[in-house]
mmCIF file with all atom_site columns, C-alpha atoms and ligand atoms in Angstrom:
data_model
loop_
_atom_site.group_PDB
_atom_site.id
_atom_site.type_symbol
_atom_site.label_atom_id
_atom_site.label_alt_id
_atom_site.label_comp_id
_atom_site.label_asym_id
_atom_site.label_entity_id
_atom_site.label_seq_id
_atom_site.pdbx_PDB_ins_code
_atom_site.Cartn_x
_atom_site.Cartn_y
_atom_site.Cartn_z
_atom_site.occupancy
_atom_site.B_iso_or_equiv
_atom_site.pdbx_formal_charge
_atom_site.auth_seq_id
_atom_site.auth_comp_id
_atom_site.auth_asym_id
_atom_site.auth_atom_id
_atom_site.pdbx_PDB_model_num
ATOM   1   C  CA  . MET A 1 1   ? 0.922  -13.892 -22.935 1.00 54.00 ? 1   MET A CA  1
ATOM   2   C  CA  . GLU A 1 2   ? 4.278  -12.281 -22.571 1.00 74.00 ? 2   GLU A CA  1
ATOM   3   C  CA  . ASN A 1 3   ? 4.730  -10.069 -19.524 1.00 96.00 ? 3   ASN A CA  1
ATOM   4   C  CA  . ILE A 1 4   ? 5.964  -6.744  -20.888 1.00 98.00 ? 4   ILE A CA  1
ATOM   5   C  CA  . ASN A 1 5   ? 7.309  -5.640  -17.498 1.00 98.00 ? 5   ASN A CA  1
ATOM   6   C  CA  . LYS A 1 6   ? 9.528  -8.722  -17.280 1.00 98.00 ? 6   LYS A CA  1
ATOM   7   C  CA  . LYS A 1 7   ? 10.680 -8.168  -20.845 1.00 98.00 ? 7   LYS A CA  1
ATOM   8   C  CA  . LEU A 1 8   ? 11.611 -4.551  -20.123 1.00 98.00 ? 8   LEU A CA  1
ATOM   9   C  CA  . MET A 1 9   ? 13.485 -5.634  -16.992 1.00 98.00 ? 9   MET A CA  1
ATOM   10  C  CA  . LYS A 1 10  ? 15.379 -8.268  -18.999 1.00 98.00 ? 10  LYS A CA  1
ATOM   11  C  CA  . LEU A 1 11  ? 16.344 -5.753  -21.682 1.00 98.00 ? 11  LEU A CA  1
ATOM   12  C  CA  . ALA A 1 12  ? 17.376 -3.144  -19.091 1.00 98.00 ? 12  ALA A CA  1
ATOM   13  C  CA  . ILE A 1 13  ? 19.606 -5.697  -17.375 1.00 98.00 ? 13  ILE A CA  1
ATOM   14  C  CA  . GLU A 1 14  ? 21.139 -6.693  -20.716 1.00 98.00 ? 14  GLU A CA  1
ATOM   15  C  CA  . ALA A 1 15  ? 21.783 -3.026  -21.514 1.00 98.00 ? 15  ALA A CA  1
ATOM   16  C  CA  . THR A 1 16  ? 24.048 -2.716  -18.453 1.00 98.00 ? 16  THR A CA  1
ATOM   17  C  CA  . GLU A 1 17  ? 26.572 -4.866  -20.339 1.00 98.00 ? 17  GLU A CA  1
ATOM   18  C  CA  . PHE A 1 18  ? 27.279 -1.926  -22.641 1.00 98.00 ? 18  PHE A CA  1
ATOM   19  C  CA  . ALA A 1 19  ? 27.589 0.668   -19.870 1.00 98.00 ? 19  ALA A CA  1
ATOM   20  C  CA  . TYR A 1 20  ? 30.744 2.723   -20.430 1.00 98.00 ? 20  TYR A CA  1
ATOM   21  C  CA  . VAL A 1 21  ? 31.760 3.333   -16.826 1.00 98.00 ? 21  VAL A CA  1
ATOM   22  C  CA  . PRO A 1 22  ? 35.567 3.334   -16.436 1.00 98.00 ? 22  PRO A CA  1
ATOM   23  C  CA  . TYR A 1 23  ? 35.373 5.889   -13.590 1.00 98.00 ? 23  TYR A CA  1
ATOM   24  C  CA  . SER A 1 24  ? 32.471 4.847   -11.361 1.00 97.00 ? 24  SER A CA  1
ATOM   25  C  CA  . ASN A 1 25  ? 32.007 1.190   -12.330 1.00 98.00 ? 25  ASN A CA  1
ATOM   26  C  CA  . PHE A 1 26  ? 28.334 1.896   -11.614 1.00 98.00 ? 26  PHE A CA  1
ATOM   27  C  CA  . ARG A 1 27  ? 26.430 0.249   -14.443 1.00 98.00 ? 27  ARG A CA  1
ATOM   28  C  CA  . VAL A 1 28  ? 22.926 1.385   -15.354 1.00 98.00 ? 28  VAL A CA  1
ATOM   29  C  CA  . GLY A 1 29  ? 20.573 0.038   -17.996 1.00 98.00 ? 29  GLY A CA  1
ATOM   30  C  CA  . ALA A 1 30  ? 17.179 1.217   -19.161 1.00 98.00 ? 30  ALA A CA  1
ATOM   31  C  CA  . ALA A 1 31  ? 14.511 -0.065  -21.534 1.00 98.00 ? 31  ALA A CA  1
ATOM   32  C  CA  . ILE A 1 32  ? 11.652 2.200   -22.557 1.00 98.00 ? 32  ILE A CA  1
ATOM   33  C  CA  . LEU A 1 33  ? 8.460  1.075   -24.289 1.00 98.00 ? 33  LEU A CA  1
ATOM   34  C  CA  . ALA A 1 34  ? 7.091  3.523   -26.845 1.00 98.00 ? 34  ALA A CA  1
ATOM   35  C  CA  . LYS A 1 35  ? 3.375  3.843   -27.533 1.00 98.00 ? 35  LYS A CA  1
ATOM   36  C  CA  . ASN A 1 36  ? 4.034  2.422   -31.010 1.00 98.00 ? 36  ASN A CA  1
ATOM   37  C  CA  . GLY A 1 37  ? 5.239  -0.818  -29.384 1.00 98.00 ? 37  GLY A CA  1
ATOM   38  C  CA  . LYS A 1 38  ? 8.936  -0.362  -30.072 1.00 98.00 ? 38  LYS A CA  1
ATOM   39  C  CA  . ILE A 1 39  ? 11.441 -0.709  -27.229 1.00 98.00 ? 39  ILE A CA  1
ATOM   40  C  CA  . TYR A 1 40  ? 14.595 1.374   -26.940 1.00 98.00 ? 40  TYR A CA  1
ATOM   41  C  CA  . THR A 1 41  ? 17.419 0.489   -24.587 1.00 98.00 ? 41  THR A CA  1
ATOM   42  C  CA  . GLY A 1 42  ? 20.206 2.599   -23.146 1.00 98.00 ? 42  GLY A CA  1
ATOM   43  C  CA  . CYS A 1 43  ? 23.213 2.466   -20.856 1.00 98.00 ? 43  CYS A CA  1
ATOM   44  C  CA  . ASN A 1 44  ? 25.111 5.130   -18.963 1.00 98.00 ? 44  ASN A CA  1
ATOM   45  C  CA  . ILE A 1 45  ? 28.107 6.606   -20.774 1.00 98.00 ? 45  ILE A CA  1
ATOM   46  C  CA  . GLU A 1 46  ? 30.821 8.314   -18.736 1.00 98.00 ? 46  GLU A CA  1
ATOM   47  C  CA  . ASN A 1 47  ? 33.489 10.749  -19.828 1.00 98.00 ? 47  ASN A CA  1
ATOM   48  C  CA  . ALA A 1 48  ? 36.953 11.715  -18.560 1.00 98.00 ? 48  ALA A CA  1
ATOM   49  C  CA  . SER A 1 49  ? 35.685 15.237  -18.028 1.00 98.00 ? 49  SER A CA  1
ATOM   50  C  CA  . TYR A 1 50  ? 32.683 13.847  -16.049 1.00 96.00 ? 50  TYR A CA  1
ATOM   51  C  CA  . THR A 1 51  ? 30.132 16.547  -16.936 1.00 96.00 ? 51  THR A CA  1
ATOM   52  C  CA  . PRO A 1 52  ? 29.316 15.125  -20.405 1.00 97.00 ? 52  PRO A CA  1
ATOM   53  C  CA  . THR A 1 53  ? 28.315 11.817  -18.819 1.00 98.00 ? 53  THR A CA  1
ATOM   54  C  CA  . ASN A 1 54  ? 24.905 10.610  -19.988 1.00 98.00 ? 54  ASN A CA  1
ATOM   55  C  CA  . CYS A 1 55  ? 22.546 8.428   -17.985 1.00 98.00 ? 55  CYS A CA  1
ATOM   56  C  CA  . ALA A 1 56  ? 21.012 5.206   -19.294 1.00 98.00 ? 56  ALA A CA  1
ATOM   57  C  CA  . GLU A 1 57  ? 17.478 6.586   -19.185 1.00 98.00 ? 57  GLU A CA  1
ATOM   58  C  CA  . ARG A 1 58  ? 18.359 9.590   -21.322 1.00 98.00 ? 58  ARG A CA  1
ATOM   59  C  CA  . THR A 1 59  ? 20.386 7.441   -23.721 1.00 98.00 ? 59  THR A CA  1
ATOM   60  C  CA  . ALA A 1 60  ? 17.300 5.290   -24.332 1.00 98.00 ? 60  ALA A CA  1
ATOM   61  C  CA  . ILE A 1 61  ? 14.942 8.259   -24.725 1.00 98.00 ? 61  ILE A CA  1
ATOM   62  C  CA  . PHE A 1 62  ? 17.307 10.199  -26.965 1.00 98.00 ? 62  PHE A CA  1
ATOM   63  C  CA  . LYS A 1 63  ? 17.745 7.173   -29.209 1.00 98.00 ? 63  LYS A CA  1
ATOM   64  C  CA  . ALA A 1 64  ? 13.969 7.016   -29.635 1.00 98.00 ? 64  ALA A CA  1
ATOM   65  C  CA  . VAL A 1 65  ? 13.452 10.746  -30.106 1.00 98.00 ? 65  VAL A CA  1
ATOM   66  C  CA  . SER A 1 66  ? 16.259 10.845  -32.668 1.00 98.00 ? 66  SER A CA  1
ATOM   67  C  CA  . GLU A 1 67  ? 14.227 8.344   -34.678 1.00 98.00 ? 67  GLU A CA  1
ATOM   68  C  CA  . GLY A 1 68  ? 11.027 10.372  -34.435 1.00 98.00 ? 68  GLY A CA  1
ATOM   69  C  CA  . VAL A 1 69  ? 9.482  8.471   -31.514 1.00 98.00 ? 69  VAL A CA  1
ATOM   70  C  CA  . THR A 1 70  ? 8.335  10.807  -28.735 1.00 98.00 ? 70  THR A CA  1
ATOM   71  C  CA  . GLU A 1 71  ? 5.528  9.023   -26.873 1.00 98.00 ? 71  GLU A CA  1
ATOM   72  C  CA  . PHE A 1 72  ? 6.138  6.373   -24.250 1.00 98.00 ? 72  PHE A CA  1
ATOM   73  C  CA  . LYS A 1 73  ? 4.219  4.043   -21.952 1.00 98.00 ? 73  LYS A CA  1
ATOM   74  C  CA  . LYS A 1 74  ? 6.747  2.734   -19.421 1.00 98.00 ? 74  LYS A CA  1
ATOM   75  C  CA  . ILE A 1 75  ? 10.430 2.380   -18.617 1.00 98.00 ? 75  ILE A CA  1
ATOM   76  C  CA  . ALA A 1 76  ? 12.465 -0.178  -16.678 1.00 98.00 ? 76  ALA A CA  1
ATOM   77  C  CA  . ILE A 1 77  ? 15.658 0.955   -14.975 1.00 98.00 ? 77  ILE A CA  1
ATOM   78  C  CA  . VAL A 1 78  ? 18.312 -1.136  -13.233 1.00 98.00 ? 78  VAL A CA  1
ATOM   79  C  CA  . GLY A 1 79  ? 21.732 -0.278  -11.905 1.00 98.00 ? 79  GLY A CA  1
ATOM   80  C  CA  . GLY A 1 80  ? 24.434 -0.862  -9.373  1.00 98.00 ? 80  GLY A CA  1
ATOM   81  C  CA  . PRO A 1 81  ? 28.160 -0.890  -8.642  1.00 97.00 ? 81  PRO A CA  1
ATOM   82  C  CA  . ASN A 1 82  ? 30.521 -3.455  -10.130 1.00 89.00 ? 82  ASN A CA  1
ATOM   83  C  CA  . GLY A 1 83  ? 27.753 -5.452  -11.749 1.00 83.00 ? 83  GLY A CA  1
ATOM   84  C  CA  . ASN A 1 84  ? 25.795 -5.905  -8.514  1.00 96.00 ? 84  ASN A CA  1
ATOM   85  C  CA  . LEU A 1 85  ? 22.364 -4.516  -9.253  1.00 98.00 ? 85  LEU A CA  1
ATOM   86  C  CA  . LEU A 1 86  ? 20.780 -2.575  -6.430  1.00 98.00 ? 86  LEU A CA  1
ATOM   87  C  CA  . GLU A 1 87  ? 17.374 -3.653  -5.141  1.00 97.00 ? 87  GLU A CA  1
ATOM   88  C  CA  . SER A 1 88  ? 16.128 -0.419  -6.681  1.00 97.00 ? 88  SER A CA  1
ATOM   89  C  CA  . CYS A 1 89  ? 18.035 2.156   -8.729  1.00 98.00 ? 89  CYS A CA  1
ATOM   90  C  CA  . SER A 1 90  ? 16.062 5.383   -8.851  1.00 97.00 ? 90  SER A CA  1
ATOM   91  C  CA  . PRO A 1 91  ? 16.571 7.872   -11.703 1.00 98.00 ? 91  PRO A CA  1
ATOM   92  C  CA  . CYS A 1 92  ? 18.425 11.145  -11.133 1.00 98.00 ? 92  CYS A CA  1
ATOM   93  C  CA  . GLY A 1 93  ? 16.634 14.484  -11.218 1.00 98.00 ? 93  GLY A CA  1
ATOM   94  C  CA  . VAL A 1 94  ? 17.834 15.334  -14.712 1.00 98.00 ? 94  VAL A CA  1
ATOM   95  C  CA  . CYS A 1 95  ? 16.403 12.118  -16.112 1.00 98.00 ? 95  CYS A CA  1
ATOM   96  C  CA  . ARG A 1 96  ? 13.105 12.643  -14.282 1.00 98.00 ? 96  ARG A CA  1
ATOM   97  C  CA  . GLN A 1 97  ? 12.796 16.025  -15.980 1.00 98.00 ? 97  GLN A CA  1
ATOM   98  C  CA  . VAL A 1 98  ? 13.653 14.598  -19.422 1.00 98.00 ? 98  VAL A CA  1
ATOM   99  C  CA  . ILE A 1 99  ? 11.229 11.708  -18.990 1.00 98.00 ? 99  ILE A CA  1
ATOM   100 C  CA  . ALA A 1 100 ? 8.480  14.144  -17.944 1.00 98.00 ? 100 ALA A CA  1
ATOM   101 C  CA  . GLU A 1 101 ? 8.823  15.930  -21.279 1.00 98.00 ? 101 GLU A CA  1
ATOM   102 C  CA  . PHE A 1 102 ? 7.692  12.899  -23.258 1.00 97.00 ? 102 PHE A CA  1
ATOM   103 C  CA  . VAL A 1 103 ? 5.172  11.043  -21.103 1.00 98.00 ? 103 VAL A CA  1
ATOM   104 C  CA  . ASP A 1 104 ? 1.622  11.443  -19.848 1.00 96.00 ? 104 ASP A CA  1
ATOM   105 C  CA  . LYS A 1 105 ? -0.011 10.820  -16.478 1.00 96.00 ? 105 LYS A CA  1
ATOM   106 C  CA  . ASP A 1 106 ? -0.312 7.072   -17.084 1.00 98.00 ? 106 ASP A CA  1
ATOM   107 C  CA  . PHE A 1 107 ? 3.425  6.550   -17.579 1.00 98.00 ? 107 PHE A CA  1
ATOM   108 C  CA  . GLU A 1 108 ? 4.883  3.811   -15.409 1.00 98.00 ? 108 GLU A CA  1
ATOM   109 C  CA  . MET A 1 109 ? 8.376  3.297   -14.044 1.00 98.00 ? 109 MET A CA  1
ATOM   110 C  CA  . ILE A 1 110 ? 9.678  -0.168  -13.234 1.00 98.00 ? 110 ILE A CA  1
ATOM   111 C  CA  . LEU A 1 111 ? 12.488 -0.381  -10.682 1.00 98.00 ? 111 LEU A CA  1
ATOM   112 C  CA  . GLY A 1 112 ? 14.096 -3.590  -9.465  1.00 98.00 ? 112 GLY A CA  1
ATOM   113 C  CA  . ASN A 1 113 ? 17.011 -5.917  -9.957  1.00 98.00 ? 113 ASN A CA  1
ATOM   114 C  CA  . SER A 1 114 ? 15.686 -8.968  -11.810 1.00 97.00 ? 114 SER A CA  1
ATOM   115 C  CA  . GLU A 1 115 ? 12.890 -10.198 -14.045 1.00 97.00 ? 115 GLU A CA  1
ATOM   116 C  CA  . ASP A 1 116 ? 11.177 -11.502 -10.915 1.00 96.00 ? 116 ASP A CA  1
ATOM   117 C  CA  . ASN A 1 117 ? 11.929 -8.704  -8.481  1.00 98.00 ? 117 ASN A CA  1
ATOM   118 C  CA  . TYR A 1 118 ? 10.616 -5.279  -9.404  1.00 98.00 ? 118 TYR A CA  1
ATOM   119 C  CA  . THR A 1 119 ? 8.028  -2.689  -8.459  1.00 98.00 ? 119 THR A CA  1
ATOM   120 C  CA  . VAL A 1 120 ? 5.884  -0.707  -10.880 1.00 98.00 ? 120 VAL A CA  1
ATOM   121 C  CA  . TYR A 1 121 ? 5.396  2.958   -9.982  1.00 98.00 ? 121 TYR A CA  1
ATOM   122 C  CA  . LYS A 1 122 ? 3.127  5.668   -11.314 1.00 98.00 ? 122 LYS A CA  1
ATOM   123 C  CA  . PHE A 1 123 ? 5.704  8.184   -12.522 1.00 98.00 ? 123 PHE A CA  1
ATOM   124 C  CA  . PHE A 1 124 ? 3.968  11.458  -11.715 1.00 98.00 ? 124 PHE A CA  1
ATOM   125 C  CA  . VAL A 1 125 ? 2.509  10.154  -8.441  1.00 98.00 ? 125 VAL A CA  1
ATOM   126 C  CA  . ASP A 1 126 ? 5.341  8.143   -6.918  1.00 98.00 ? 126 ASP A CA  1
ATOM   127 C  CA  . ILE A 1 127 ? 8.543  9.315   -8.611  1.00 98.00 ? 127 ILE A CA  1
ATOM   128 C  CA  . PHE A 1 128 ? 8.092  12.890  -9.817  1.00 98.00 ? 128 PHE A CA  1
ATOM   129 C  CA  . PRO A 1 129 ? 5.239  14.727  -8.097  1.00 97.00 ? 129 PRO A CA  1
ATOM   130 C  CA  . PHE A 1 130 ? 5.120  18.532  -8.265  1.00 96.00 ? 130 PHE A CA  1
ATOM   131 C  CA  . SER A 1 131 ? 6.988  18.386  -11.564 1.00 96.00 ? 131 SER A CA  1
ATOM   132 C  CA  . PHE A 1 132 ? 7.369  21.310  -13.934 1.00 95.00 ? 132 PHE A CA  1
ATOM   133 C  CA  . THR A 1 133 ? 6.258  20.355  -17.438 1.00 94.00 ? 133 THR A CA  1
ATOM   134 C  CA  . LYS A 1 134 ? 5.217  21.921  -20.727 1.00 91.00 ? 134 LYS A CA  1
ATOM   135 C  CA  . ASP A 1 135 ? 1.677  22.141  -19.319 1.00 91.00 ? 135 ASP A CA  1
ATOM   136 C  CA  . ASP A 1 136 ? 2.915  24.685  -16.785 1.00 94.00 ? 136 ASP A CA  1
ATOM   137 C  CA  . LEU A 1 137 ? 4.179  26.953  -19.564 1.00 93.00 ? 137 LEU A CA  1
ATOM   138 C  CA  . ASN A 1 138 ? 0.618  27.490  -20.750 1.00 87.00 ? 138 ASN A CA  1
ATOM   139 C  CA  . LYS A 1 139 ? -0.971 28.105  -17.353 1.00 87.00 ? 139 LYS A CA  1
ATOM   140 C  CA  . LYS A 1 140 ? -2.432 31.502  -16.704 1.00 84.00 ? 140 LYS A CA  1
HETATM 141 ZN ZN1 . ZN  B 2 .   ? 19.955 10.404  -14.880 1.00 54.33 ? 201 ZN  B ZN1 1
#
């Protein structure tokens, strides 16, 4: 049986090839598995005015959401400077917040630098505890 974590890592690594990073040379790739089984990939996209830069994780999620897919199971993220992938490339705070919008408590995050070297984390336990989500809006 195919190992989905390895597949997501492979696709995330491949996605770094398309990273548009003329300013930082820091390439990031992400591959997110939707609950419907489809996988969406993304890369980071920089801009001369810096602020409009979009991260790989959000590129992948926004691609999916723009096609009507809003529920996800897990995401693999890789990144590093000048094509050298870091042992672990953790998502920025903005991406954590965006991811939290579309995932449930079982969502997993895979961080590493190869198909054979990665760690699987529980998103809301290990990566984004004490998050603010849509559930908080309805609390009384
Ligand atoms: Zn980010």
